[in-house]
């Protein structure tokens, strides 16, 4: 990441209950992000190094503002994606519901207000004096 923290406002969000296996799964998001210059946060349960490298390289170039949040899931935080979904009031993309990541990336994603990405975790700010911290 390089920075201590990144503050995002009016960002678009997608929650993926799964692993991003290829750049093809998020190709549409990367293309849209390069065209409209909006900020995006992608929560997922991991991604291949190729996907991570592609996102980070384009972030460094300034061609996109797509921030991946890869969650390490264990028995203590198995429901963290559901918790984040409830806080952000957004659905989770899941293959168990028949969702396909590449198709969901084409849809209008919900816009949320403020999020801080830190090396130690994320802070989701809901109201001026209310925030929720997640460490992973």
Short mmCIF file of C-alpha atoms in Angstrom, two decimals:
data_model
loop_
_atom_site.label_atom_id
_atom_site.label_comp_id
_atom_site.label_asym_id
_atom_site.label_seq_id
_atom_site.Cartn_x
_atom_site.Cartn_y
_atom_site.Cartn_z
CA UNK A 1 0.00 0.00 0.00
CA UNK A 2 2.79 2.41 0.83
CA UNK A 3 0.70 4.90 2.82
CA UNK A 4 -0.27 4.75 6.50
CA UNK A 5 -3.91 5.21 5.58
CA UNK A 6 -6.13 5.97 2.62
CA UNK A 7 -9.32 7.96 3.20
CA UNK A 8 -12.10 7.32 0.70
CA UNK A 9 -15.30 9.31 0.43
CA UNK A 10 -18.27 8.52 -1.78
CA UNK A 11 -16.81 5.20 -2.85
CA UNK A 12 -18.57 2.32 -4.59
CA UNK A 13 -18.45 -1.06 -2.91
CA UNK A 14 -18.80 -4.73 -3.75
CA UNK A 15 -18.61 -7.65 -1.31
CA UNK A 16 -17.55 -11.01 -2.73
CA UNK A 17 -18.05 -14.23 -0.79
CA UNK A 18 -15.17 -15.95 -2.45
CA UNK A 19 -11.74 -15.84 -4.01
CA UNK A 20 -11.00 -13.75 -7.12
CA UNK A 21 -9.24 -16.27 -9.32
CA UNK A 22 -8.49 -14.22 -12.43
CA UNK A 23 -8.33 -10.66 -13.73
CA UNK A 24 -11.14 -11.63 -16.12
CA UNK A 25 -13.54 -11.79 -13.17
CA UNK A 26 -12.97 -8.10 -12.40
CA UNK A 27 -12.11 -6.89 -15.92
CA UNK A 28 -15.36 -4.94 -16.26
CA UNK A 29 -14.79 -3.18 -12.95
CA UNK A 30 -11.23 -2.22 -13.91
CA UNK A 31 -12.43 -0.90 -17.27
CA UNK A 32 -15.28 1.12 -15.76
CA UNK A 33 -13.00 2.45 -12.99
CA UNK A 34 -10.46 3.64 -15.56
CA UNK A 35 -13.17 5.47 -17.49
CA UNK A 36 -15.14 7.16 -14.70
CA UNK A 37 -12.32 7.69 -12.13
CA UNK A 38 -14.65 6.75 -9.23
CA UNK A 39 -13.25 5.03 -6.13
CA UNK A 40 -14.13 1.38 -5.59
CA UNK A 41 -13.59 -0.96 -2.64
CA UNK A 42 -13.68 -4.70 -3.28
CA UNK A 43 -14.05 -6.89 -0.18
CA UNK A 44 -13.25 -10.55 -0.85
CA UNK A 45 -11.83 -13.70 0.70
CA UNK A 46 -8.60 -13.44 -1.26
CA UNK A 47 -7.25 -13.13 -4.77
CA UNK A 48 -4.49 -14.56 -6.91
CA UNK A 49 -1.19 -12.69 -6.98
CA UNK A 50 -1.79 -11.84 -10.66
CA UNK A 51 -5.05 -10.05 -9.77
CA UNK A 52 -3.48 -8.23 -6.82
CA UNK A 53 -0.48 -7.19 -8.94
CA UNK A 54 -2.72 -5.87 -11.74
CA UNK A 55 -4.77 -3.76 -9.33
CA UNK A 56 -1.75 -2.39 -7.47
CA UNK A 57 0.15 -1.59 -10.67
CA UNK A 58 -2.82 0.38 -12.05
CA UNK A 59 -3.29 2.12 -8.68
CA UNK A 60 0.35 3.24 -8.77
CA UNK A 61 -0.06 4.49 -12.33
CA UNK A 62 -3.15 6.43 -11.29
CA UNK A 63 -5.34 4.81 -13.94
CA UNK A 64 -7.82 3.39 -11.43
CA UNK A 65 -8.96 3.85 -7.84
CA UNK A 66 -9.83 0.26 -6.98
CA UNK A 67 -8.88 -0.81 -3.46
CA UNK A 68 -8.98 -4.52 -2.66
CA UNK A 69 -9.65 -5.60 0.93
CA UNK A 70 -8.71 -9.24 1.21
CA UNK A 71 -10.17 -10.79 4.36
CA UNK A 72 -8.38 -13.60 6.16
CA UNK A 73 -11.27 -15.76 7.31
CA UNK A 74 -10.87 -18.06 10.31
CA UNK A 75 -13.21 -19.50 12.95
CA UNK A 76 -13.12 -16.28 15.00
CA UNK A 77 -14.30 -14.01 12.17
CA UNK A 78 -16.18 -16.41 9.90
CA UNK A 79 -19.12 -13.97 9.70
CA UNK A 80 -17.10 -10.80 9.06
CA UNK A 81 -18.37 -10.45 5.48
CA UNK A 82 -21.96 -10.63 6.75
CA UNK A 83 -21.14 -8.02 9.39
CA UNK A 84 -19.66 -5.69 6.78
CA UNK A 85 -22.68 -6.32 4.56
CA UNK A 86 -25.03 -5.29 7.38
CA UNK A 87 -23.00 -2.17 8.21
CA UNK A 88 -22.80 -1.06 4.58
CA UNK A 89 -26.38 -2.15 3.79
CA UNK A 90 -25.32 -3.99 0.67
CA UNK A 91 -25.67 -7.55 -0.62
CA UNK A 92 -22.90 -10.08 -0.86
CA UNK A 93 -22.02 -11.55 -4.25
CA UNK A 94 -22.07 -15.30 -3.72
CA UNK A 95 -21.91 -18.33 -5.98
CA UNK A 96 -24.34 -20.09 -3.63
CA UNK A 97 -26.97 -17.57 -4.78
CA UNK A 98 -25.98 -18.12 -8.41
CA UNK A 99 -24.08 -14.82 -8.66
CA UNK A 100 -21.20 -14.51 -11.10
CA UNK A 101 -18.49 -11.99 -10.16
CA UNK A 102 -17.90 -10.73 -13.70
CA UNK A 103 -21.65 -10.13 -14.19
CA UNK A 104 -22.07 -8.37 -10.83
CA UNK A 105 -19.16 -6.02 -11.68
CA UNK A 106 -21.18 -4.61 -14.59
CA UNK A 107 -24.05 -3.49 -12.33
CA UNK A 108 -24.40 -0.10 -10.66
CA UNK A 109 -22.65 -0.58 -7.35
CA UNK A 110 -23.91 1.13 -4.18
CA UNK A 111 -22.15 4.31 -3.05
CA UNK A 112 -21.11 4.64 0.59
CA UNK A 113 -19.74 7.68 2.42
CA UNK A 114 -16.43 7.26 4.22
CA UNK A 115 -13.89 4.47 4.67
CA UNK A 116 -10.31 4.46 5.92
CA UNK A 117 -7.98 1.72 4.77
CA UNK A 118 -5.08 1.26 7.15
CA UNK A 119 -2.27 -1.27 7.28
CA UNK A 120 -3.85 -2.72 10.45
CA UNK A 121 -7.40 -2.89 9.08
CA UNK A 122 -10.29 -0.74 7.95
CA UNK A 123 -12.51 1.86 9.59
CA UNK A 124 -16.02 2.28 8.23
CA UNK A 125 -17.46 5.65 9.17
CA UNK A 126 -21.23 5.79 9.22
CA UNK A 127 -21.97 9.16 10.81
CA UNK A 128 -19.77 12.09 11.81
CA UNK A 129 -19.05 10.63 15.27
CA UNK A 130 -19.64 6.94 14.68
CA UNK A 131 -17.15 4.48 13.25
CA UNK A 132 -16.58 0.75 13.24
CA UNK A 133 -13.08 -0.74 13.21
CA UNK A 134 -12.15 -4.09 11.68
CA UNK A 135 -8.71 -5.58 12.18
CA UNK A 136 -7.47 -8.44 10.05
#
